Amino acid sequence: MRTTVLNNCDLLDGRGTPPQHGVDIIVEGNIVREIVPARPGDVYGTVDEILDATGKLVIPGVINNHTHGTAYGPLFPSGHEGLPHQRVLANLDRHLLEGTTTVLCADGFVTAEELARTDEAHPINVRLASCNTPACLQAATVADGGGLTEANRRFTARQAMDAGAVALGEIGAGHTLGGGGASYLYIPAAVEKRTGITITPRQANELKIAVLGRHISASAFDRDAVEEALAAAGLTGMLSVDDIRAIVSGIVLPAFDIALHGLAEAAELARKLDVPVLVHNAAASMTQVAAIAKTDVRLIAGHSNHSSFELREAVEHATRLKEMGSIVDVSTLDTFGARRLTTGPDLLYALLSAGLVDTISTDYAGGHHDPILLAIDRATKAGMVSLPAAIAMATANVADAIPGLAPRRGRVLPAAIADLTVTDPAALDRVWTVMIGGEIVVRDGRLSPPGRRPD
Ligand SMILES: [Zn+2]
């Protein structure tokens, strides 16, 4: 059995307690055998490998409960055409290089067979969530459905659970509930098709809000705001107010009520199946999400820092959800990097500093999500949350929130599975080494072995 020693590291074990300084972590086979005060390397004469981790911080491999584009098969809970396999593997590479060892694919219509093929092709643990309930399938079909094969349509949430899916989700999404998916995908595409002009996600978002408001309602239509948003997007004279109203409404509204109904339907099924349900929590769905939270379902309120919320609204809503026993998740989105949709970390920081956050995920953000460890690095440096607590939000808390997602993972303890991330404590997103099941899969910040396995 292969033995590897991480020599003389600091350790945050995922439990939220202060770091242990100067320890050796001895990994035997796929498990953590022992954690002991650091010894000189030559004590370990016969082991296979000793990694000098002096000055490095070891944490449990990050567990990400909200990803898209991480499995072969249809993309998003709108059943969008799937990404090419190489792109899926590249997405997984990126998660891995960011220190993530387990991802929950929340695309929702992926089959067990597609998931298994993905999981086999990549060292990351890829796990399945399903959103294939009647209303969610109908919402997807109305909103898009371009990537749904007969096999995807037939593979119900119940069957998915029997085949090893660990949660229902993502229920509702930016693509069916007039959120980010409409703003970065469908509205720009429709505008371009009509005018030849490419608009940014933020411009599309402003148009959407002007037509339907933050909470998505036909009655929120604001002609002046639409004119302003058209001008800001360089569309004055190309599209009339009524044109863009028809375009935006035509994209968002047909699926919207069906998708809202899907939230209640999925929560009911999750209760019956006794599995967690990950829901799209945003201004447009908050009333329905709060209604579900009142029941005894295990609810994960995804991306509770969604950019459609106003700050006070987000904090009050998350406070209520937490009081009702829900798990409050925040997503990194494109908060620190691309900022194509979010405008900065205000909502994230407000929820963290109010002590409302249970888990941190990435979501997709149009492919521009920031690394979880980058968000933790920034938030801890800004004094919003302690480092041990933040690491727990990305590891042990996630494993606890979704029991099937990462059993025996999420904490670095003797007998735990050796999914470990070794990083630079001065810049957490500078990931040095990643180990999955005792095997080193990232070395010196690069994939190991280099390159990708053939599909
Ligand atoms: Zn979402």
Tab-separated table of C-alpha atoms and ligand atoms in Angstrom:
chain	number	residue	atom	x	y	z
A	1	MET	CA	0.000	0.000	0.000
A	2	ARG	CA	1.361	3.387	-0.978
A	3	THR	CA	2.317	5.710	1.885
A	4	THR	CA	2.786	9.444	1.481
A	5	VAL	CA	3.748	11.922	4.178
A	6	LEU	CA	2.846	15.594	4.071
A	7	ASN	CA	5.696	16.839	6.179
A	8	ASN	CA	5.598	19.815	8.551
A	9	CYS	CA	2.392	21.489	7.345
A	10	ASP	CA	-0.232	23.552	9.092
A	11	LEU	CA	-3.654	21.947	9.113
A	12	LEU	CA	-7.219	23.217	9.141
A	13	ASP	CA	-9.097	19.973	9.432
A	14	GLY	CA	-12.517	21.236	8.308
A	15	ARG	CA	-14.198	21.174	11.711
A	16	GLY	CA	-13.995	24.935	12.144
A	17	THR	CA	-11.433	24.745	14.948
A	18	PRO	CA	-8.129	26.691	14.997
A	19	PRO	CA	-5.238	25.444	12.867
A	20	GLN	CA	-2.779	22.829	14.056
A	21	HIS	CA	0.749	24.029	13.357
A	22	GLY	CA	3.681	21.888	12.324
A	23	VAL	CA	2.139	18.471	11.781
A	24	ASP	CA	2.808	15.490	9.567
A	25	ILE	CA	-0.144	13.903	7.789
A	26	ILE	CA	0.501	10.284	6.973
A	27	VAL	CA	-1.600	8.946	4.128
A	28	GLU	CA	-1.748	5.219	3.599
A	29	GLY	CA	-3.573	3.875	0.579
A	30	ASN	CA	-6.633	6.056	0.186
A	31	ILE	CA	-6.992	7.091	3.824
A	32	VAL	CA	-5.439	9.426	6.360
A	33	ARG	CA	-3.721	7.083	8.781
A	34	GLU	CA	-2.248	9.492	11.276
A	35	ILE	CA	-1.679	13.125	12.105
A	36	VAL	CA	1.345	13.657	14.346
A	37	PRO	CA	3.618	16.515	15.410
A	38	ALA	CA	6.158	17.100	12.636
A	39	ARG	CA	9.181	14.815	12.648
A	40	PRO	CA	12.382	15.068	10.614
A	41	GLY	CA	11.774	13.589	7.142
A	42	ASP	CA	14.437	10.869	7.546
A	43	VAL	CA	12.354	9.208	10.264
A	44	TYR	CA	10.133	7.977	7.425
A	45	GLY	CA	12.826	5.864	5.777
A	46	THR	CA	10.618	3.458	3.882
A	47	VAL	CA	7.639	5.522	2.783
A	48	ASP	CA	6.958	6.051	-0.896
A	49	GLU	CA	6.985	9.833	-0.868
A	50	ILE	CA	7.604	12.678	1.557
A	51	LEU	CA	6.312	16.063	0.484
A	52	ASP	CA	7.977	18.928	2.271
A	53	ALA	CA	4.948	21.067	3.096
A	54	THR	CA	6.763	23.553	5.315
A	55	GLY	CA	4.882	26.834	5.279
A	56	LYS	CA	1.925	25.275	3.490
A	57	LEU	CA	-1.646	24.927	4.727
A	58	VAL	CA	-3.505	21.645	4.343
A	59	ILE	CA	-7.297	21.621	4.241
A	60	PRO	CA	-9.809	18.951	3.257
A	61	GLY	CA	-10.379	18.846	-0.499
A	62	VAL	CA	-13.048	21.405	-1.300
A	63	ILE	CA	-16.566	20.017	-1.831
A	64	ASN	CA	-18.581	22.123	-4.241
A	65	ASN	CA	-22.343	21.616	-4.022
A	66	HIS	CA	-23.361	23.720	-7.001
A	67	THR	CA	-21.660	23.327	-10.372
A	68	HIS	CA	-22.801	23.217	-13.983
A	69	GLY	CA	-20.995	21.934	-17.040
A	70	THR	CA	-19.269	19.253	-14.977
A	71	ALA	CA	-20.851	16.165	-16.553
A	72	TYR	CA	-21.521	14.932	-20.053
A	73	GLY	CA	-25.131	15.489	-21.005
A	74	PRO	CA	-27.505	18.446	-21.083
A	75	LEU	CA	-26.382	21.695	-19.483
A	76	PHE	CA	-28.415	23.529	-16.820
A	77	PRO	CA	-31.884	22.735	-15.505
A	78	SER	CA	-33.137	24.210	-18.775
A	79	GLY	CA	-31.836	21.155	-20.639
A	80	HIS	CA	-29.561	23.302	-22.808
A	81	GLU	CA	-27.370	21.567	-25.362
A	82	GLY	CA	-24.500	19.895	-23.536
A	83	LEU	CA	-20.918	21.112	-23.697
A	84	PRO	CA	-18.388	19.168	-25.783
A	85	HIS	CA	-16.790	16.479	-23.612
A	86	GLN	CA	-13.382	18.155	-23.779
A	87	ARG	CA	-14.933	21.313	-22.380
A	88	VAL	CA	-16.536	19.379	-19.511
A	89	LEU	CA	-13.156	17.850	-18.688
A	90	ALA	CA	-11.541	21.285	-18.897
A	91	ASN	CA	-14.142	22.590	-16.436
A	92	LEU	CA	-13.321	19.711	-14.101
A	93	ASP	CA	-9.593	20.430	-14.499
A	94	ARG	CA	-10.266	23.977	-13.468
A	95	HIS	CA	-12.202	22.913	-10.366
A	96	LEU	CA	-9.416	20.509	-9.492
A	97	LEU	CA	-6.695	23.132	-9.888
A	98	GLU	CA	-8.790	25.349	-7.603
A	99	GLY	CA	-8.478	22.729	-4.868
A	100	THR	CA	-11.853	21.052	-5.351
A	101	THR	CA	-12.030	17.272	-5.017
A	102	THR	CA	-15.800	16.670	-5.173
A	103	VAL	CA	-18.391	18.443	-7.303
A	104	LEU	CA	-22.124	18.089	-7.357
A	105	CYS	CA	-23.308	18.483	-10.933
A	106	ALA	CA	-26.559	20.432	-10.667
A	107	ASP	CA	-27.457	20.283	-14.340
A	108	GLY	CA	-30.333	18.060	-13.331
A	109	PHE	CA	-31.133	16.077	-16.484
A	110	VAL	CA	-27.851	14.198	-16.759
A	111	THR	CA	-28.351	10.413	-16.739
A	112	ALA	CA	-26.542	8.048	-14.385
A	113	GLU	CA	-24.743	6.599	-17.369
A	114	GLU	CA	-23.511	10.019	-18.555
A	115	LEU	CA	-22.432	10.832	-15.021
A	116	ALA	CA	-20.557	7.567	-14.628
A	117	ARG	CA	-18.667	8.144	-17.880
A	118	THR	CA	-17.658	11.618	-16.710
A	119	ASP	CA	-16.607	10.419	-13.283
A	120	GLU	CA	-14.484	7.719	-14.881
A	121	ALA	CA	-12.761	10.167	-17.217
A	122	HIS	CA	-11.605	12.536	-14.483
A	123	PRO	CA	-10.022	12.213	-11.028
A	124	ILE	CA	-12.513	14.597	-9.373
A	125	ASN	CA	-15.425	12.902	-7.624
A	126	VAL	CA	-18.435	13.922	-9.712
A	127	ARG	CA	-21.832	13.374	-8.114
A	128	LEU	CA	-25.300	13.753	-9.535
A	129	ALA	CA	-28.289	15.867	-8.623
A	130	SER	CA	-31.552	15.485	-10.503
A	131	CYS	CA	-34.240	18.004	-11.367
A	132	ASN	CA	-36.291	15.640	-13.492
A	133	THR	CA	-39.745	16.127	-12.009
A	134	PRO	CA	-42.752	16.754	-14.283
A	135	ALA	CA	-42.898	20.543	-13.826
A	136	CYS	CA	-39.119	21.028	-14.034
A	137	LEU	CA	-39.012	18.974	-17.216
A	138	GLN	CA	-41.851	21.010	-18.656
A	139	ALA	CA	-40.150	24.294	-17.697
A	140	ALA	CA	-36.948	23.098	-19.345
A	141	THR	CA	-38.806	22.087	-22.485
A	142	VAL	CA	-40.488	25.482	-22.699
A	143	ALA	CA	-37.339	27.492	-21.897
A	144	ASP	CA	-34.896	25.504	-24.024
A	145	GLY	CA	-34.657	21.712	-23.906
A	146	GLY	CA	-32.257	21.682	-26.863
A	147	GLY	CA	-29.939	19.157	-25.231
A	148	LEU	CA	-32.544	16.740	-23.918
A	149	THR	CA	-32.495	13.299	-25.496
A	150	GLU	CA	-35.217	10.732	-24.913
A	151	ALA	CA	-32.932	9.102	-22.341
A	152	ASN	CA	-32.590	12.383	-20.442
A	153	ARG	CA	-36.332	12.961	-20.479
A	154	ARG	CA	-37.092	9.453	-19.300
A	155	PHE	CA	-34.557	9.431	-16.454
A	156	THR	CA	-36.780	10.679	-13.635
A	157	ALA	CA	-35.583	12.127	-10.342
A	158	ARG	CA	-36.787	9.006	-8.574
A	159	GLN	CA	-34.744	6.789	-10.881
A	160	ALA	CA	-31.772	9.105	-10.438
A	161	MET	CA	-31.937	8.637	-6.665
A	162	ASP	CA	-32.071	4.872	-7.099
A	163	ALA	CA	-29.017	5.137	-9.351
A	164	GLY	CA	-26.963	7.045	-6.788
A	165	ALA	CA	-27.904	10.712	-7.186
A	166	VAL	CA	-27.428	12.479	-3.869
A	167	ALA	CA	-29.840	15.408	-4.069
A	168	LEU	CA	-32.575	17.019	-6.081
A	169	GLY	CA	-31.372	20.127	-7.851
A	170	GLU	CA	-30.873	22.592	-9.133
A	171	ILE	CA	-34.590	23.221	-8.914
A	172	GLY	CA	-35.401	26.296	-10.910
A	173	ALA	CA	-32.450	28.107	-12.390
A	174	GLY	CA	-31.443	31.356	-13.943
A	175	HIS	CA	-32.476	29.821	-17.236
A	176	THR	CA	-36.040	28.973	-16.277
A	177	LEU	CA	-36.664	31.625	-13.609
A	178	GLY	CA	-35.468	34.720	-15.425
A	179	GLY	CA	-32.130	34.887	-13.614
A	180	GLY	CA	-28.543	34.978	-14.802
A	181	GLY	CA	-29.094	32.356	-17.489
A	182	ALA	CA	-31.586	34.603	-19.245
A	183	SER	CA	-29.184	37.516	-18.935
A	184	TYR	CA	-25.998	35.931	-20.173
A	185	LEU	CA	-27.419	33.379	-22.581
A	186	TYR	CA	-30.905	33.693	-24.014
A	187	ILE	CA	-31.508	37.458	-24.137
A	188	PRO	CA	-28.149	38.349	-25.761
A	189	ALA	CA	-28.666	35.540	-28.288
A	190	ALA	CA	-32.133	36.772	-29.224
A	191	VAL	CA	-30.998	40.397	-29.495
A	192	GLU	CA	-28.057	39.416	-31.654
A	193	LYS	CA	-30.235	37.334	-33.925
A	194	ARG	CA	-32.600	40.250	-34.396
A	195	THR	CA	-30.131	43.140	-34.674
A	196	GLY	CA	-26.658	41.679	-35.225
A	197	ILE	CA	-25.516	43.557	-32.112
A	198	THR	CA	-23.809	41.755	-29.254
A	199	ILE	CA	-24.874	43.041	-25.875
A	200	THR	CA	-23.202	42.235	-22.560
A	201	PRO	CA	-24.846	40.129	-19.841
A	202	ARG	CA	-25.147	43.231	-17.685
A	203	GLN	CA	-26.895	45.154	-20.465
A	204	ALA	CA	-29.236	42.228	-20.991
A	205	ASN	CA	-29.871	42.118	-17.269
A	206	GLU	CA	-30.779	45.824	-17.202
A	207	LEU	CA	-33.195	45.274	-20.086
A	208	LYS	CA	-34.754	42.337	-18.259
A	209	ILE	CA	-35.208	44.309	-15.039
A	210	ALA	CA	-36.687	47.240	-16.947
A	211	VAL	CA	-39.213	44.947	-18.627
A	212	LEU	CA	-40.034	42.552	-15.780
A	213	GLY	CA	-38.474	43.896	-12.566
A	214	ARG	CA	-36.181	42.075	-10.156
A	215	HIS	CA	-38.970	39.779	-8.975
A	216	ILE	CA	-40.108	38.949	-12.540
A	217	SER	CA	-43.615	40.197	-13.094
A	218	ALA	CA	-45.250	41.538	-16.244
A	219	SER	CA	-46.743	44.350	-14.153
A	220	ALA	CA	-43.279	45.693	-13.298
A	221	PHE	CA	-42.828	46.968	-16.884
A	222	ASP	CA	-41.230	50.429	-16.819
A	223	ARG	CA	-41.207	52.167	-20.213
A	224	ASP	CA	-38.705	54.880	-19.231
A	225	ALA	CA	-36.331	52.344	-17.752
A	226	VAL	CA	-36.604	50.219	-20.906
A	227	GLU	CA	-35.743	53.231	-23.069
A	228	GLU	CA	-32.747	53.944	-20.890
A	229	ALA	CA	-31.586	50.332	-20.954
A	230	LEU	CA	-31.983	50.223	-24.755
A	231	ALA	CA	-29.856	53.351	-25.064
A	232	ALA	CA	-27.234	51.976	-22.678
A	233	ALA	CA	-27.015	48.813	-24.765
A	234	GLY	CA	-26.676	50.801	-28.009
A	235	LEU	CA	-30.007	49.477	-29.275
A	236	THR	CA	-31.971	52.723	-29.652
A	237	GLY	CA	-33.393	52.811	-33.153
A	238	MET	CA	-32.657	49.111	-33.608
A	239	LEU	CA	-35.357	47.819	-31.289
A	240	SER	CA	-38.443	49.609	-30.039
A	241	VAL	CA	-39.575	49.433	-26.439
A	242	ASP	CA	-42.327	47.052	-27.487
A	243	ASP	CA	-39.870	44.912	-29.472
A	244	ILE	CA	-37.593	44.351	-26.494
A	245	ARG	CA	-40.561	43.892	-24.195
A	246	ALA	CA	-41.785	41.105	-26.460
A	247	ILE	CA	-38.321	39.545	-26.725
A	248	VAL	CA	-37.616	39.539	-22.983
A	249	SER	CA	-41.116	38.491	-21.985
A	250	GLY	CA	-41.107	35.776	-24.624
A	251	ILE	CA	-37.889	34.354	-23.213
A	252	VAL	CA	-38.596	34.620	-19.505
A	253	LEU	CA	-42.327	34.318	-18.903
A	254	PRO	CA	-43.422	31.080	-20.620
A	255	ALA	CA	-41.304	28.866	-18.337
A	256	PHE	CA	-41.446	31.063	-15.281
A	257	ASP	CA	-44.671	29.990	-13.550
A	258	ILE	CA	-44.072	26.362	-14.433
A	259	ALA	CA	-40.594	26.564	-12.924
A	260	LEU	CA	-41.956	28.233	-9.790
A	261	HIS	CA	-44.436	25.388	-9.423
A	262	GLY	CA	-41.512	23.018	-9.918
A	263	LEU	CA	-39.995	24.272	-6.659
A	264	ALA	CA	-42.925	23.043	-4.581
A	265	GLU	CA	-43.193	19.827	-6.556
A	266	ALA	CA	-39.510	19.008	-6.095
A	267	ALA	CA	-39.609	19.842	-2.393
A	268	GLU	CA	-42.505	17.422	-1.967
A	269	LEU	CA	-40.575	14.681	-3.748
A	270	ALA	CA	-37.405	15.416	-1.762
A	271	ARG	CA	-39.404	14.964	1.421
A	272	LYS	CA	-40.735	11.631	0.236
A	273	LEU	CA	-37.314	10.421	-0.869
A	274	ASP	CA	-35.623	11.906	2.193
A	275	VAL	CA	-32.919	13.692	0.203
A	276	PRO	CA	-31.803	17.330	0.228
A	277	VAL	CA	-33.153	19.696	-2.395
A	278	LEU	CA	-30.948	22.446	-3.822
A	279	VAL	CA	-33.063	25.343	-5.045
A	280	HIS	CA	-32.407	28.437	-7.107
A	281	ASN	CA	-32.756	31.162	-4.485
A	282	ALA	CA	-33.125	34.596	-6.026
A	283	ALA	CA	-35.429	37.601	-5.855
A	284	ALA	CA	-37.767	35.977	-8.363
A	285	SER	CA	-38.143	32.738	-6.392
A	286	MET	CA	-37.732	33.912	-2.791
A	287	THR	CA	-41.396	33.699	-1.837
A	288	GLN	CA	-41.654	30.102	-3.031
A	289	VAL	CA	-38.316	29.216	-1.454
A	290	ALA	CA	-39.489	30.601	1.896
A	291	ALA	CA	-42.712	28.607	1.584
A	292	ILE	CA	-40.756	25.389	1.058
A	293	ALA	CA	-38.472	26.233	3.960
A	294	LYS	CA	-41.457	26.110	6.289
A	295	THR	CA	-41.883	22.419	5.601
A	296	ASP	CA	-39.576	19.792	7.048
A	297	VAL	CA	-37.632	19.201	3.831
A	298	ARG	CA	-33.844	19.500	3.911
A	299	LEU	CA	-33.590	22.673	1.864
A	300	ILE	CA	-30.374	24.109	0.490
A	301	ALA	CA	-31.004	27.700	-0.539
A	302	GLY	CA	-28.508	27.987	-3.385
A	303	HIS	CA	-26.569	31.178	-4.080
A	304	SER	CA	-28.355	33.198	-1.403
A	305	ASN	CA	-26.141	36.120	-2.457
A	306	HIS	CA	-27.740	36.119	-5.937
A	307	SER	CA	-27.233	39.475	-7.604
A	308	SER	CA	-30.974	39.985	-8.079
A	309	PHE	CA	-31.338	40.556	-4.318
A	310	GLU	CA	-31.016	43.918	-2.690
A	311	LEU	CA	-28.680	43.796	0.267
A	312	ARG	CA	-31.214	44.089	3.071
A	313	GLU	CA	-33.580	41.758	1.287
A	314	ALA	CA	-30.857	39.102	0.993
A	315	VAL	CA	-29.931	39.344	4.667
A	316	GLU	CA	-33.535	39.285	5.909
A	317	HIS	CA	-34.467	36.432	3.602
A	318	ALA	CA	-31.432	34.354	4.620
A	319	THR	CA	-32.165	35.079	8.283
A	320	ARG	CA	-35.695	33.716	7.894
A	321	LEU	CA	-34.517	30.682	5.961
A	322	LYS	CA	-31.954	29.884	8.621
A	323	GLU	CA	-34.528	30.273	11.384
A	324	MET	CA	-36.633	27.696	9.569
A	325	GLY	CA	-33.715	25.263	9.473
A	326	SER	CA	-32.617	25.684	5.867
A	327	ILE	CA	-29.043	25.487	4.744
A	328	VAL	CA	-27.937	28.860	3.466
A	329	ASP	CA	-25.523	28.503	0.577
A	330	VAL	CA	-23.612	31.320	-1.079
A	331	SER	CA	-21.863	31.099	-4.432
A	332	THR	CA	-18.697	32.777	-5.574
A	333	LEU	CA	-20.342	33.574	-8.929
A	334	ASP	CA	-18.158	36.083	-10.813
A	335	THR	CA	-17.857	38.295	-7.742
A	336	PHE	CA	-14.122	39.000	-7.812
A	337	GLY	CA	-13.041	38.312	-11.368
A	338	ALA	CA	-15.175	38.731	-14.458
A	339	ARG	CA	-18.011	40.662	-12.795
A	340	ARG	CA	-20.142	40.254	-15.882
A	341	LEU	CA	-23.229	39.858	-13.683
A	342	THR	CA	-22.326	40.590	-10.080
A	343	THR	CA	-21.029	44.009	-9.122
A	344	GLY	CA	-18.879	43.002	-6.168
A	345	PRO	CA	-18.781	41.130	-2.883
A	346	ASP	CA	-21.282	43.235	-0.891
A	347	LEU	CA	-23.992	40.578	-0.645
A	348	LEU	CA	-21.498	37.793	-0.017
A	349	TYR	CA	-19.787	39.778	2.708
A	350	ALA	CA	-23.059	40.852	4.314
A	351	LEU	CA	-24.247	37.252	4.624
A	352	LEU	CA	-20.877	36.042	5.880
A	353	SER	CA	-20.455	38.787	8.463
A	354	ALA	CA	-24.016	38.215	9.694
A	355	GLY	CA	-23.080	34.592	10.412
A	356	LEU	CA	-25.777	33.296	8.060
A	357	VAL	CA	-23.721	31.148	5.714
A	358	ASP	CA	-23.525	27.359	5.926
A	359	THR	CA	-21.915	26.422	2.624
A	360	ILE	CA	-19.950	28.048	-0.194
A	361	SER	CA	-20.199	26.848	-3.788
A	362	THR	CA	-19.281	28.326	-7.160
A	363	ASP	CA	-22.331	28.010	-9.416
A	364	TYR	CA	-21.467	28.657	-13.070
A	365	ALA	CA	-21.697	32.401	-13.754
A	366	GLY	CA	-21.639	31.799	-17.487
A	367	GLY	CA	-18.380	29.864	-17.123
A	368	HIS	CA	-16.715	32.713	-15.208
A	369	HIS	CA	-17.059	31.505	-11.625
A	370	ASP	CA	-14.367	32.477	-9.135
A	371	PRO	CA	-12.532	29.807	-7.118
A	372	ILE	CA	-14.011	29.076	-3.695
A	373	LEU	CA	-10.590	29.494	-2.086
A	374	LEU	CA	-10.200	32.919	-3.697
A	375	ALA	CA	-13.515	34.044	-2.190
A	376	ILE	CA	-12.467	32.658	1.195
A	377	ASP	CA	-9.101	34.383	0.931
A	378	ARG	CA	-10.725	37.742	0.190
A	379	ALA	CA	-13.501	37.383	2.761
A	380	THR	CA	-11.161	36.389	5.589
A	381	LYS	CA	-8.714	39.170	4.744
A	382	ALA	CA	-11.646	41.604	4.780
A	383	GLY	CA	-12.526	40.317	8.260
A	384	MET	CA	-15.948	38.945	7.280
A	385	VAL	CA	-15.432	35.441	8.614
A	386	SER	CA	-12.718	33.464	10.379
A	387	LEU	CA	-10.561	31.201	8.241
A	388	PRO	CA	-11.445	27.967	10.091
A	389	ALA	CA	-15.168	28.735	9.787
A	390	ALA	CA	-14.855	29.593	6.099
A	391	ILE	CA	-12.925	26.402	5.334
A	392	ALA	CA	-15.641	24.405	7.107
A	393	MET	CA	-18.212	26.059	4.813
A	394	ALA	CA	-16.372	24.615	1.805
A	395	THR	CA	-15.702	21.186	3.270
A	396	ALA	CA	-17.293	19.565	6.351
A	397	ASN	CA	-20.461	21.667	6.247
A	398	VAL	CA	-21.081	20.635	2.646
A	399	ALA	CA	-20.476	16.957	3.393
A	400	ASP	CA	-22.945	17.225	6.279
A	401	ALA	CA	-25.556	19.128	4.256
A	402	ILE	CA	-25.680	16.437	1.559
A	403	PRO	CA	-24.857	13.147	3.263
A	404	GLY	CA	-24.377	11.132	0.060
A	405	LEU	CA	-22.127	13.673	-1.623
A	406	ALA	CA	-18.807	13.040	0.069
A	407	PRO	CA	-19.008	10.377	2.746
A	408	ARG	CA	-15.908	10.181	4.981
A	409	ARG	CA	-14.618	13.298	3.272
A	410	GLY	CA	-14.626	16.954	4.258
A	411	ARG	CA	-12.573	16.496	7.429
A	412	VAL	CA	-8.904	15.629	7.745
A	413	LEU	CA	-8.995	13.063	10.526
A	414	PRO	CA	-7.557	9.584	10.966
A	415	ALA	CA	-9.569	7.074	8.892
A	416	ALA	CA	-11.036	9.782	6.646
A	417	ILE	CA	-10.602	9.381	2.904
A	418	ALA	CA	-7.485	11.277	1.892
A	419	ASP	CA	-8.925	14.061	-0.240
A	420	LEU	CA	-6.569	16.897	0.662
A	421	THR	CA	-5.701	20.296	-0.704
A	422	VAL	CA	-2.363	21.894	0.077
A	423	THR	CA	-2.223	25.602	-0.456
A	424	ASP	CA	-0.430	28.840	0.344
A	425	PRO	CA	-1.810	30.372	3.543
A	426	ALA	CA	-0.882	33.844	2.273
A	427	ALA	CA	-2.953	33.405	-0.907
A	428	LEU	CA	-5.360	30.505	-0.518
A	429	ASP	CA	-6.187	30.285	-4.211
A	430	ARG	CA	-2.557	29.464	-4.962
A	431	VAL	CA	-3.164	25.734	-4.741
A	432	TRP	CA	0.033	23.721	-4.575
A	433	THR	CA	-0.962	20.080	-4.324
A	434	VAL	CA	-4.225	18.158	-4.425
A	435	MET	CA	-4.694	14.577	-3.355
A	436	ILE	CA	-7.802	12.515	-4.081
A	437	GLY	CA	-8.182	9.149	-2.399
A	438	GLY	CA	-4.504	9.248	-1.457
A	439	GLU	CA	-3.352	9.877	-5.011
A	440	ILE	CA	-1.624	13.111	-5.964
A	441	VAL	CA	-3.576	14.661	-8.839
A	442	VAL	CA	-2.182	18.200	-8.703
A	443	ARG	CA	1.510	18.857	-8.111
A	444	ASP	CA	3.122	22.300	-7.944
A	445	GLY	CA	-0.126	23.818	-9.186
A	446	ARG	CA	-0.258	21.583	-12.279
A	447	LEU	CA	-2.289	18.530	-13.172
A	448	SER	CA	-0.481	15.325	-12.344
A	449	PRO	CA	0.017	13.377	-14.492
A	450	PRO	CA	0.097	16.289	-16.924
A	451	GLY	CA	-2.443	16.392	-19.710
A	452	ARG	CA	-5.807	14.773	-19.835
A	453	ARG	CA	-6.743	11.169	-20.136
A	454	PRO	CA	-8.264	10.286	-23.498
A	455	ASP	CA	-12.032	10.488	-23.603
B	1	ZN	ZN	-29.302	29.011	-9.755
